[in-house]
Amino acid sequence: MSNSDSQSVNHIKVSARKVCDDTHVKDSIYEIAETYFEQRYELEQSLQQATEQHGDTDDQASDSNSKQAYLAAQNALEQFDNDDNEERLSRLSKITHVIDTIIDSCKDDSGSISYSKIAKQLAVLFLSTEPSHIHFRKINAQNKPLYRGLITLLLVENALKSNLIQNRYIVEMFGESETILDGRFKDNVLIPLLLVSMCCDIGHCHPKLKIMLHGENNELDPDRLFNAEQRGQLIKENYRHVTQFMVSGLGLQNYSGNSKEERSSFDEAQKQKLLFVRTLLKSMLKPENGVGNLIKIPQIYTSIILNTKSSLSTENIPRVFQLLTKHAESGQLSMPLVQLLHSVVGDFPMGYGIAYIPKDAGNSSLNQYEYAVVTTLFPESPNQPICRSTTRNMTFHSSHSELHVSTEFNLYFPEAREKLKTMSKKRLEEILQKLWANFETRPELAQILPKYWHPYEYFGNTKYQNLWNKVDRVSN
C-alpha cells in the first residue's frame, strides 16, 4: 500500500513534530527547550568553574583576575535569565503560537470543541506506526506530547461540564463561558494546561538527565526499568528542570501599551497565570484529588496507548483503565476524573483495530469476521466502541459505515470468539487469505482467530484515510 498521506493526516503529523522532533533546525517545542537547557547549563558550568578558581587562589593578582572571571560568569547567567531577555520572549512567543494553533485545530466552524477533529488527531497519532516498525518507539515518543495535550483538553472540557473541577483559578476564569475556547479562558487556562501537559517530561532534554537516561554514549535504553531510588531522582530532577524552563525559560509576557492601569492589570494576570503553572507542576507529582489530575491522568493514559516499551502488547492496551482505576483506588488519582475520561474515550483508543462478527438481515451472526477501526469518542458503554468498517465480505473497501460494536460480536471478548469456535481451520484460513497479504507467515489455528487487528498498513493508504465523514450508524 502507498505510504502517502492525505493533506489533513499530514497536517496532524506535522503538528506533532512542531511539539517534539529531532531536526537540525531545532524549532520544535522540545528542541527549543533542549537548546535552552544546553545554553544555561554551559553558563552554570562556567560560573561553577569560576567560583572554584576564585575560592582556590591566594595570590592577590590572581585573585583579582579570578574575581573578574567570576563576576563575568555570574553576570552572563543573570543576563540569560533576565526578564527582558529577547531570547526568552522569542521562545515564549513561538511556543504559545504552536499551542494556539493546536487548539484552533480542535474547533468546529461555530468555534466550539470538535470531538470529531480531536478523535481524528488521536487516531492518526496512534496509527502513525506499527509495533514491528524499526522506529516504532521513536515515533511514539515524538507523538506522546501532542497526544497528552489532546487528552488533557478533552478532560478539562468535560470536567467543567460535570462540575468536577474545584480549582478556584480555573472556575473563576471559566465564569459564564459557554466553551473552553473562549479567549480569556484559552489564554489564561487552556494554553498553560496544554503547555504543562505536553511538556511535563521536557526536563529529560536537560544534559544531565539525557546522560542519566541514555548514558554517556547513548548505550542505555531510556525506557528501561529504574529502581525506586533512580526513579525518584529522575522525577525530582525532571520537575526541577521543567519548572526552570516554564518559569525562567518562558516566564511572563511583556505589556506593550502605555497605560499604567492596563499594565498593572496585565502584569497581575500574568503573575496569576505563572502561579497556576507552578500549581499544575507541583500538583502533578501527587495529584490525589487536586488539579494535577488534569496532567497526570493523561500522562499515564498516553504512556500505555503510545507505549515505548517492547513488553507491552497491543492486546493489553484496552486494559489501560484497569491501571488508572487501581491508582485511583489507592488515592493517587481522582476516581471521578478517571471515570469521566473512561466515559469519553472508552476502553479502545481511537485508531484501534476491531475484529468483529457481522450480522445478517435477520440479526443473526454470520460464519465469518470483518475488520473495523475505532473512530469516535463517547461510546454508549466503554467496552462497546464506535467504529468505521474497513472490510465487507472480507474485502477491504473505502465505503465505510459506522458501527456500534457490542461485546457479543467483538472478538476481543471471549463470548464473541466462542461463536466462531466451531469454524474449521480451512474456513479460518480462507478468511485470512483474503484479509492478510502475508497469510503464509501467520501462526496456526490457536492464533488465526484474532482478538484485534493492526490497521496501520490499511490506514497508510490515502484512499482509506477518510474515516470521519458523516455516515449512518448501525449496531452490531
CSV table of C-alpha atoms in Angstrom, one decimal:
chain,number,residue,atom,x,y,z
A,1,MET,CA,0.0,0.0,0.0
A,2,SER,CA,1.0,3.6,-0.5
A,3,ASN,CA,2.9,5.4,2.2
A,4,SER,CA,1.5,8.8,1.2
A,5,ASP,CA,-0.9,10.7,3.5
A,6,SER,CA,-3.9,12.9,2.8
A,7,GLN,CA,-3.4,16.6,3.4
A,8,SER,CA,-5.4,16.5,6.7
A,9,VAL,CA,-3.5,13.5,8.1
A,10,ASN,CA,-0.1,15.0,7.1
A,11,HIS,CA,-1.1,18.2,8.9
A,12,ILE,CA,-1.7,16.3,12.1
A,13,LYS,CA,1.7,14.6,11.9
A,14,VAL,CA,3.3,18.0,11.2
A,15,SER,CA,1.6,19.4,14.4
A,16,ALA,CA,3.1,16.5,16.4
A,17,ARG,CA,6.6,17.3,15.1
A,18,LYS,CA,6.1,21.0,15.9
A,19,VAL,CA,5.8,19.9,19.5
A,20,CYS,CA,8.5,17.2,19.6
A,21,ASP,CA,11.0,16.5,16.8
A,22,ASP,CA,14.7,15.8,16.2
A,23,THR,CA,16.0,18.1,13.4
A,24,HIS,CA,18.9,20.4,12.5
A,25,VAL,CA,16.5,23.4,12.6
A,26,LYS,CA,15.7,22.9,16.3
A,27,ASP,CA,12.4,24.7,16.1
A,28,SER,CA,10.0,22.3,17.9
A,29,ILE,CA,9.0,23.0,21.5
A,30,TYR,CA,11.2,20.2,22.8
A,31,GLU,CA,14.1,21.3,20.7
A,32,ILE,CA,13.7,24.9,21.9
A,33,ALA,CA,13.8,23.6,25.5
A,34,GLU,CA,16.8,21.4,24.7
A,35,THR,CA,18.7,24.4,23.3
A,36,TYR,CA,17.7,26.5,26.4
A,37,PHE,CA,18.9,23.8,28.8
A,38,GLU,CA,22.2,23.4,26.9
A,39,GLN,CA,22.9,27.1,26.9
A,40,ARG,CA,22.0,27.6,30.6
A,41,TYR,CA,24.0,24.5,31.6
A,42,GLU,CA,27.1,25.8,29.9
A,43,LEU,CA,26.7,29.1,31.7
A,44,GLU,CA,26.2,27.3,35.0
A,45,GLN,CA,29.3,25.2,34.4
A,46,SER,CA,31.3,28.4,33.6
A,47,LEU,CA,30.1,30.0,36.8
A,48,GLN,CA,30.9,26.9,38.9
A,49,GLN,CA,34.4,26.8,37.4
A,50,ALA,CA,35.0,30.5,38.1
A,51,THR,CA,33.7,30.1,41.6
A,52,GLU,CA,36.1,27.2,42.3
A,53,GLN,CA,39.0,29.1,40.9
A,54,HIS,CA,38.1,32.3,42.8
A,55,GLY,CA,38.0,30.3,46.1
A,56,ASP,CA,41.2,28.4,45.5
A,57,THR,CA,43.6,31.3,44.8
A,58,ASP,CA,45.7,33.1,47.5
A,59,ASP,CA,47.7,35.3,45.1
A,60,GLN,CA,46.3,38.9,45.1
A,61,ALA,CA,46.8,39.4,41.3
A,62,SER,CA,45.3,36.0,40.6
A,63,ASP,CA,42.5,36.7,43.0
A,64,SER,CA,41.7,39.9,41.1
A,65,ASN,CA,41.6,38.1,37.8
A,66,SER,CA,39.6,35.2,39.2
A,67,LYS,CA,37.1,37.6,40.8
A,68,GLN,CA,36.6,39.4,37.4
A,69,ALA,CA,36.1,36.0,35.8
A,70,TYR,CA,33.6,35.0,38.5
A,71,LEU,CA,31.7,38.3,38.2
A,72,ALA,CA,31.6,38.0,34.4
A,73,ALA,CA,30.3,34.4,34.6
A,74,GLN,CA,27.7,35.4,37.2
A,75,ASN,CA,26.6,38.4,35.0
A,76,ALA,CA,26.3,36.2,31.9
A,77,LEU,CA,23.9,33.9,33.8
A,78,GLU,CA,21.9,36.7,35.2
A,79,GLN,CA,21.6,38.3,31.7
A,80,PHE,CA,20.4,34.9,30.4
A,81,ASP,CA,17.7,34.8,33.0
A,82,ASN,CA,16.8,38.5,32.7
A,83,ASP,CA,13.1,39.3,32.3
A,84,ASP,CA,13.7,41.4,29.2
A,85,ASN,CA,15.8,38.8,27.5
A,86,GLU,CA,14.8,38.8,23.8
A,87,GLU,CA,15.5,35.1,23.5
A,88,ARG,CA,13.1,34.3,26.3
A,89,LEU,CA,10.4,36.4,24.8
A,90,SER,CA,11.0,34.7,21.4
A,91,ARG,CA,10.8,31.2,23.0
A,92,LEU,CA,7.5,32.2,24.7
A,93,SER,CA,6.1,33.6,21.5
A,94,LYS,CA,7.0,30.6,19.3
A,95,ILE,CA,5.7,28.0,21.8
A,96,THR,CA,2.5,29.9,22.5
A,97,HIS,CA,1.8,30.1,18.8
A,98,VAL,CA,2.3,26.3,18.4
A,99,ILE,CA,-0.2,25.6,21.2
A,100,ASP,CA,-2.7,28.2,20.0
A,101,THR,CA,-2.6,26.5,16.5
A,102,ILE,CA,-3.2,23.1,18.1
A,103,ILE,CA,-6.2,24.4,20.0
A,104,ASP,CA,-7.6,26.0,16.8
A,105,SER,CA,-7.3,22.6,15.1
A,106,CYS,CA,-9.7,21.2,17.6
A,107,LYS,CA,-12.6,23.7,17.0
A,108,ASP,CA,-15.5,23.4,14.6
A,109,ASP,CA,-17.0,26.1,12.3
A,110,SER,CA,-19.1,27.5,15.2
A,111,GLY,CA,-16.0,28.0,17.4
A,112,SER,CA,-16.8,25.1,19.8
A,113,ILE,CA,-14.8,22.0,20.5
A,114,SER,CA,-15.0,19.5,17.7
A,115,TYR,CA,-14.9,16.0,19.1
A,116,SER,CA,-14.6,14.5,15.6
A,117,LYS,CA,-11.4,16.5,14.9
A,118,ILE,CA,-9.9,15.5,18.2
A,119,ALA,CA,-10.8,11.8,17.6
A,120,LYS,CA,-9.2,12.0,14.2
A,121,GLN,CA,-6.0,13.5,15.6
A,122,LEU,CA,-5.7,10.9,18.3
A,123,ALA,CA,-6.3,8.1,15.8
A,124,VAL,CA,-3.7,9.5,13.4
A,125,LEU,CA,-1.1,9.7,16.2
A,126,PHE,CA,-1.9,6.1,17.2
A,127,LEU,CA,-1.7,4.9,13.6
A,128,SER,CA,1.5,6.7,12.7
A,129,THR,CA,3.5,3.5,13.1
A,130,GLU,CA,3.1,-0.2,13.9
A,131,PRO,CA,4.8,-2.2,16.7
A,132,SER,CA,7.0,-4.1,14.2
A,133,HIS,CA,8.4,-0.9,12.7
A,134,ILE,CA,12.1,-0.2,13.4
A,135,HIS,CA,11.3,3.3,14.5
A,136,PHE,CA,8.1,2.4,16.4
A,137,ARG,CA,9.4,3.6,19.8
A,138,LYS,CA,10.9,6.8,18.5
A,139,ILE,CA,7.7,7.8,16.6
A,140,ASN,CA,5.5,7.1,19.6
A,141,ALA,CA,7.9,9.1,21.8
A,142,GLN,CA,7.6,12.1,19.4
A,143,ASN,CA,3.8,11.8,19.2
A,144,LYS,CA,3.2,11.5,23.0
A,145,PRO,CA,3.4,15.2,23.9
A,146,LEU,CA,0.6,16.2,21.4
A,147,TYR,CA,-1.5,13.1,22.4
A,148,ARG,CA,-1.2,14.1,26.1
A,149,GLY,CA,-2.3,17.6,25.3
A,150,LEU,CA,-5.4,16.5,23.4
A,151,ILE,CA,-6.4,14.2,26.2
A,152,THR,CA,-6.0,17.0,28.7
A,153,LEU,CA,-8.1,19.2,26.5
A,154,LEU,CA,-10.9,16.5,26.5
A,155,LEU,CA,-10.6,16.0,30.2
A,156,VAL,CA,-10.8,19.7,31.2
A,157,GLU,CA,-13.7,20.3,28.8
A,158,ASN,CA,-15.8,17.5,30.2
A,159,ALA,CA,-14.7,18.0,33.8
A,160,LEU,CA,-16.0,21.6,33.7
A,161,LYS,CA,-19.3,20.4,32.2
A,162,SER,CA,-19.6,17.8,35.0
A,163,ASN,CA,-18.6,20.3,37.8
A,164,LEU,CA,-15.6,18.1,38.7
A,165,ILE,CA,-13.1,20.9,38.9
A,166,GLN,CA,-12.7,22.7,42.2
A,167,ASN,CA,-9.6,24.8,41.4
A,168,ARG,CA,-10.6,28.4,42.1
A,169,TYR,CA,-8.5,29.9,39.3
A,170,ILE,CA,-9.9,27.6,36.6
A,171,VAL,CA,-13.5,28.1,37.8
A,172,GLU,CA,-13.2,31.9,38.0
A,173,MET,CA,-11.6,32.1,34.6
A,174,PHE,CA,-14.3,30.0,33.1
A,175,GLY,CA,-17.0,32.1,34.7
A,176,GLU,CA,-20.1,32.1,32.4
A,177,SER,CA,-18.2,31.0,29.3
A,178,GLU,CA,-20.0,28.5,27.0
A,179,THR,CA,-16.8,27.0,25.7
A,180,ILE,CA,-13.2,26.5,26.9
A,181,LEU,CA,-12.2,28.1,23.6
A,182,ASP,CA,-13.4,31.5,25.0
A,183,GLY,CA,-10.4,33.9,24.6
A,184,ARG,CA,-10.0,34.7,28.2
A,185,PHE,CA,-10.1,31.1,29.3
A,186,LYS,CA,-8.0,29.9,26.5
A,187,ASP,CA,-5.2,32.4,27.1
A,188,ASN,CA,-5.1,32.1,30.9
A,189,VAL,CA,-6.0,28.4,31.5
A,190,LEU,CA,-6.1,26.3,28.3
A,191,ILE,CA,-2.7,27.3,26.9
A,192,PRO,CA,-0.9,26.9,30.3
A,193,LEU,CA,-2.7,23.5,30.8
A,194,LEU,CA,-1.6,22.2,27.4
A,195,LEU,CA,1.9,23.6,27.8
A,196,VAL,CA,2.3,21.7,31.1
A,197,SER,CA,0.6,18.6,29.8
A,198,MET,CA,2.7,18.4,26.6
A,199,CYS,CA,5.9,19.4,28.4
A,200,CYS,CA,5.6,17.5,31.7
A,201,ASP,CA,8.7,15.4,30.8
A,202,ILE,CA,10.6,18.1,29.0
A,203,GLY,CA,13.3,18.1,31.7
A,204,HIS,CA,14.6,14.9,30.1
A,205,CYS,CA,16.1,17.2,27.5
A,206,HIS,CA,18.5,18.6,30.1
A,207,PRO,CA,22.1,17.5,29.5
A,208,LYS,CA,22.3,15.8,33.0
A,209,LEU,CA,19.1,13.9,32.5
A,210,LYS,CA,20.0,12.9,29.0
A,211,ILE,CA,23.1,11.2,30.4
A,212,MET,CA,21.0,9.6,33.2
A,213,LEU,CA,18.5,8.3,30.7
A,214,HIS,CA,20.7,7.4,27.6
A,215,GLY,CA,24.2,7.1,29.1
A,216,GLU,CA,27.3,9.0,28.1
A,217,ASN,CA,27.4,7.4,24.6
A,218,ASN,CA,23.7,6.5,24.1
A,219,GLU,CA,24.4,3.0,25.2
A,220,LEU,CA,21.4,2.8,27.6
A,221,ASP,CA,17.7,2.2,26.9
A,222,PRO,CA,15.8,5.3,28.3
A,223,ASP,CA,12.7,3.1,28.7
A,224,ARG,CA,14.5,0.5,30.9
A,225,LEU,CA,13.2,-0.2,34.4
A,226,PHE,CA,14.7,2.1,37.1
A,227,ASN,CA,14.9,1.1,40.8
A,228,ALA,CA,13.0,3.2,43.3
A,229,GLU,CA,16.0,5.5,44.1
A,230,GLN,CA,16.8,6.1,40.4
A,231,ARG,CA,13.2,6.8,39.6
A,232,GLY,CA,12.8,9.2,42.5
A,233,GLN,CA,15.9,11.1,41.4
A,234,LEU,CA,14.6,11.2,37.8
A,235,ILE,CA,11.2,12.6,38.8
A,236,LYS,CA,12.8,15.1,41.2
A,237,GLU,CA,15.3,16.4,38.6
A,238,ASN,CA,12.7,16.5,35.8
A,239,TYR,CA,10.4,18.5,38.0
A,240,ARG,CA,13.2,21.0,38.8
A,241,HIS,CA,14.2,21.5,35.2
A,242,VAL,CA,10.6,21.6,33.8
A,243,THR,CA,9.8,24.3,36.4
A,244,GLN,CA,13.0,26.2,35.5
A,245,PHE,CA,12.1,26.1,31.8
A,246,MET,CA,8.5,27.2,32.4
A,247,VAL,CA,9.3,30.0,34.9
A,248,SER,CA,12.7,31.3,33.7
A,249,GLY,CA,13.0,30.0,30.2
A,250,LEU,CA,9.5,31.1,29.2
A,251,GLY,CA,8.2,33.3,32.0
A,252,LEU,CA,5.7,36.2,31.6
A,253,GLN,CA,4.6,38.1,28.5
A,254,ASN,CA,5.5,41.7,28.4
A,255,TYR,CA,3.0,44.5,28.3
A,256,SER,CA,3.2,46.6,25.1
A,257,GLY,CA,0.9,49.6,25.8
A,258,ASN,CA,1.3,52.9,27.5
A,259,SER,CA,-1.5,52.8,30.1
A,260,LYS,CA,-0.3,52.3,33.7
A,261,GLU,CA,-3.6,50.9,34.7
A,262,GLU,CA,-3.6,48.4,31.9
A,263,ARG,CA,0.0,47.5,32.6
A,264,SER,CA,-0.8,46.8,36.2
A,265,SER,CA,-3.8,44.7,35.3
A,266,PHE,CA,-1.9,42.8,32.6
A,267,ASP,CA,1.1,42.1,34.9
A,268,GLU,CA,-1.1,40.8,37.6
A,269,ALA,CA,-2.9,38.5,35.2
A,270,GLN,CA,0.5,37.2,34.0
A,271,LYS,CA,1.6,36.6,37.6
A,272,GLN,CA,-1.5,34.6,38.3
A,273,LYS,CA,-1.1,32.6,35.1
A,274,LEU,CA,2.5,31.7,36.1
A,275,LEU,CA,1.4,30.8,39.6
A,276,PHE,CA,-1.2,28.5,38.0
A,277,VAL,CA,1.6,26.8,36.0
A,278,ARG,CA,3.6,26.3,39.2
A,279,THR,CA,0.5,24.8,40.9
A,280,LEU,CA,0.0,22.4,38.0
A,281,LEU,CA,3.6,21.3,38.1
A,282,LYS,CA,3.6,20.8,41.8
A,283,SER,CA,0.2,19.0,41.9
A,284,MET,CA,1.1,16.6,39.1
A,285,LEU,CA,3.7,15.0,41.4
A,286,LYS,CA,1.0,14.0,43.9
A,287,PRO,CA,-2.3,14.8,42.2
A,288,GLU,CA,-4.7,12.8,44.6
A,289,ASN,CA,-7.9,14.9,44.2
A,290,GLY,CA,-6.2,18.1,43.0
A,291,VAL,CA,-5.8,19.9,39.7
A,292,GLY,CA,-2.7,17.8,38.9
A,293,ASN,CA,-5.0,15.1,37.7
A,294,LEU,CA,-5.6,17.1,34.5
A,295,ILE,CA,-1.9,16.4,33.8
A,296,LYS,CA,-1.2,13.1,35.5
A,297,ILE,CA,-4.2,11.1,34.2
A,298,PRO,CA,-3.5,12.0,30.5
A,299,GLN,CA,0.2,11.3,31.1
A,300,ILE,CA,-0.4,7.7,32.4
A,301,TYR,CA,-3.1,7.0,29.8
A,302,THR,CA,-0.8,8.2,26.9
A,303,SER,CA,2.1,6.1,28.2
A,304,ILE,CA,0.1,3.0,27.6
A,305,ILE,CA,-1.6,4.0,24.3
A,306,LEU,CA,1.6,5.2,22.7
A,307,ASN,CA,3.9,2.9,24.6
A,308,THR,CA,7.6,2.8,24.0
A,309,LYS,CA,8.2,-0.4,25.9
A,310,SER,CA,8.6,-3.7,24.0
A,311,SER,CA,7.0,-5.6,26.9
A,312,LEU,CA,3.5,-4.0,26.3
A,313,SER,CA,1.5,-5.7,23.6
A,314,THR,CA,-1.4,-4.2,21.5
A,315,GLU,CA,-3.7,-6.7,23.2
A,316,ASN,CA,-3.1,-5.1,26.6
A,317,ILE,CA,-3.9,-1.5,25.5
A,318,PRO,CA,-7.7,-1.7,26.2
A,319,ARG,CA,-6.9,-2.6,29.8
A,320,VAL,CA,-5.4,0.9,30.4
A,321,PHE,CA,-8.3,1.9,32.7
A,322,GLN,CA,-7.7,-1.1,34.9
A,323,LEU,CA,-4.4,0.5,35.8
A,324,LEU,CA,-5.8,4.0,36.1
A,325,THR,CA,-8.6,2.7,38.4
A,326,LYS,CA,-6.1,0.9,40.5
A,327,HIS,CA,-4.2,4.2,41.0
A,328,ALA,CA,-7.5,5.9,41.9
A,329,GLU,CA,-8.5,3.3,44.4
A,330,SER,CA,-5.2,3.8,46.2
A,331,GLY,CA,-5.9,7.5,46.4
A,332,GLN,CA,-3.1,8.5,43.9
A,333,LEU,CA,-5.6,9.8,41.3
A,334,SER,CA,-9.1,11.3,41.3
A,335,MET,CA,-11.6,8.5,40.8
A,336,PRO,CA,-14.3,10.8,39.3
A,337,LEU,CA,-11.9,12.2,36.7
A,338,VAL,CA,-10.6,8.7,35.8
A,339,GLN,CA,-14.2,7.5,35.3
A,340,LEU,CA,-15.0,10.6,33.3
A,341,LEU,CA,-12.1,10.1,30.9
A,342,HIS,CA,-13.2,6.4,30.7
A,343,SER,CA,-16.6,7.5,29.5
A,344,VAL,CA,-15.1,9.9,26.9
A,345,VAL,CA,-12.5,7.6,25.2
A,346,GLY,CA,-13.8,4.1,26.1
A,347,ASP,CA,-11.7,1.0,26.5
A,348,PHE,CA,-10.5,1.0,22.9
A,349,PRO,CA,-8.4,4.1,21.9
A,350,MET,CA,-9.0,6.0,18.6
A,351,GLY,CA,-7.4,4.0,15.8
A,352,TYR,CA,-7.6,0.6,17.5
A,353,GLY,CA,-8.3,-2.3,15.1
A,354,ILE,CA,-11.5,-4.2,16.0
A,355,ALA,CA,-12.2,-7.7,14.6
A,356,TYR,CA,-15.9,-8.4,14.8
A,357,ILE,CA,-18.6,-10.8,13.7
A,358,PRO,CA,-21.1,-9.2,11.3
A,359,LYS,CA,-24.8,-9.9,11.4
A,360,ASP,CA,-27.2,-10.8,8.6
A,361,ALA,CA,-30.5,-9.1,7.8
A,362,GLY,CA,-32.2,-11.3,10.4
A,363,ASN,CA,-29.8,-10.1,13.1
A,364,SER,CA,-28.1,-13.5,13.3
A,365,SER,CA,-24.3,-13.7,13.4
A,366,LEU,CA,-22.5,-14.8,10.2
A,367,ASN,CA,-19.9,-17.5,9.9
A,368,GLN,CA,-17.1,-15.0,9.3
A,369,TYR,CA,-15.5,-11.9,10.8
A,370,GLU,CA,-14.7,-8.4,9.5
A,371,TYR,CA,-12.4,-5.5,10.4
A,372,ALA,CA,-13.2,-2.0,11.7
A,373,VAL,CA,-11.3,0.9,13.2
A,374,VAL,CA,-12.3,2.8,16.4
A,375,THR,CA,-13.0,6.4,15.3
A,376,THR,CA,-15.5,8.1,17.6
A,377,LEU,CA,-15.4,9.3,21.2
A,378,PHE,CA,-18.2,8.9,23.8
A,379,PRO,CA,-19.2,5.3,23.2
A,380,GLU,CA,-22.6,4.3,24.8
A,381,SER,CA,-20.6,1.9,27.0
A,382,PRO,CA,-16.7,2.0,27.4
A,383,ASN,CA,-16.4,-1.6,26.2
A,384,GLN,CA,-18.6,-1.1,23.1
A,385,PRO,CA,-16.6,1.1,20.6
A,386,ILE,CA,-18.0,3.1,17.8
A,387,CYS,CA,-16.1,2.2,14.7
A,388,ARG,CA,-15.9,2.6,10.9
A,389,SER,CA,-16.0,-0.7,8.9
A,390,THR,CA,-12.9,-1.3,6.8
A,391,THR,CA,-13.9,-4.7,5.2
A,392,ARG,CA,-17.1,-6.0,3.6
A,393,ASN,CA,-17.3,-9.7,2.8
A,394,MET,CA,-13.7,-10.0,3.9
A,395,THR,CA,-12.5,-7.5,1.3
A,396,PHE,CA,-11.0,-4.1,2.2
A,397,HIS,CA,-13.0,-1.1,1.0
A,398,SER,CA,-13.3,2.7,1.4
A,399,SER,CA,-17.1,3.0,1.6
A,400,HIS,CA,-17.1,3.0,5.4
A,401,SER,CA,-20.2,2.6,7.5
A,402,GLU,CA,-20.3,3.5,11.2
A,403,LEU,CA,-20.7,0.6,13.6
A,404,HIS,CA,-21.6,0.3,17.3
A,405,VAL,CA,-19.9,-3.0,18.1
A,406,SER,CA,-21.2,-4.8,21.2
A,407,THR,CA,-19.1,-7.2,23.3
A,408,GLU,CA,-21.2,-10.1,21.9
A,409,PHE,CA,-19.7,-9.6,18.5
A,410,ASN,CA,-16.3,-8.1,19.3
A,411,LEU,CA,-13.6,-10.8,19.0
A,412,TYR,CA,-11.6,-9.1,21.7
A,413,PHE,CA,-14.1,-10.7,24.2
A,414,PRO,CA,-14.4,-14.5,24.9
A,415,GLU,CA,-18.2,-14.6,24.3
A,416,ALA,CA,-17.7,-13.4,20.7
A,417,ARG,CA,-14.9,-15.8,20.0
A,418,GLU,CA,-17.0,-18.6,21.3
A,419,LYS,CA,-19.4,-18.1,18.4
A,420,LEU,CA,-16.7,-18.9,15.9
A,421,LYS,CA,-15.0,-21.8,17.7
A,422,THR,CA,-17.0,-24.3,15.5
A,423,MET,CA,-15.4,-22.8,12.4
A,424,SER,CA,-13.0,-25.2,10.6
A,425,LYS,CA,-9.3,-24.4,10.2
A,426,LYS,CA,-9.9,-24.4,6.4
A,427,ARG,CA,-12.6,-21.7,6.8
A,428,LEU,CA,-10.4,-19.5,9.1
A,429,GLU,CA,-7.6,-19.8,6.6
A,430,GLU,CA,-9.9,-18.8,3.7
A,431,ILE,CA,-10.7,-15.6,5.7
A,432,LEU,CA,-7.1,-14.9,6.4
A,433,GLN,CA,-6.1,-15.4,2.8
A,434,LYS,CA,-8.5,-12.5,2.0
A,435,LEU,CA,-7.5,-10.3,4.9
A,436,TRP,CA,-3.8,-10.8,5.1
A,437,ALA,CA,-1.3,-10.2,2.3
A,438,ASN,CA,1.3,-12.3,4.2
A,439,PHE,CA,-1.0,-15.1,5.2
A,440,GLU,CA,1.7,-17.7,4.8
A,441,THR,CA,3.6,-16.3,7.7
A,442,ARG,CA,0.6,-16.3,10.1
A,443,PRO,CA,0.5,-18.6,13.1
A,444,GLU,CA,-1.5,-21.8,13.4
A,445,LEU,CA,-5.2,-22.3,14.3
A,446,ALA,CA,-4.8,-21.2,18.0
A,447,GLN,CA,-4.0,-17.7,16.8
A,448,ILE,CA,-5.7,-17.3,13.5
A,449,LEU,CA,-8.9,-16.2,15.2
A,450,PRO,CA,-7.8,-12.6,16.0
A,451,LYS,CA,-8.8,-10.6,19.1
A,452,TYR,CA,-7.9,-7.4,17.2
A,453,TRP,CA,-6.0,-6.4,14.0
A,454,HIS,CA,-3.4,-3.9,13.1
A,455,PRO,CA,-4.9,-1.2,10.8
A,456,TYR,CA,-1.5,0.6,10.2
A,457,GLU,CA,-0.9,-0.6,6.7
A,458,TYR,CA,-4.6,-0.1,5.7
A,459,PHE,CA,-4.6,3.5,7.1
A,460,GLY,CA,-1.3,4.2,5.3
A,461,ASN,CA,-3.2,4.3,2.0
A,462,THR,CA,-4.6,7.8,1.3
A,463,LYS,CA,-7.9,6.4,-0.1
A,464,TYR,CA,-8.6,4.7,3.2
A,465,GLN,CA,-7.9,7.7,5.5
A,466,ASN,CA,-11.4,9.4,5.2
A,467,LEU,CA,-12.8,7.7,8.3
A,468,TRP,CA,-14.5,10.8,9.7
A,469,ASN,CA,-17.0,11.8,7.1
A,470,LYS,CA,-20.7,11.7,8.0
A,471,VAL,CA,-22.4,8.3,7.6
A,472,ASP,CA,-25.3,6.4,9.1
A,473,ARG,CA,-24.6,4.4,12.2
A,474,VAL,CA,-25.7,0.7,12.6
A,475,SER,CA,-25.5,-1.6,15.6
A,476,ASN,CA,-23.5,-4.8,15.6
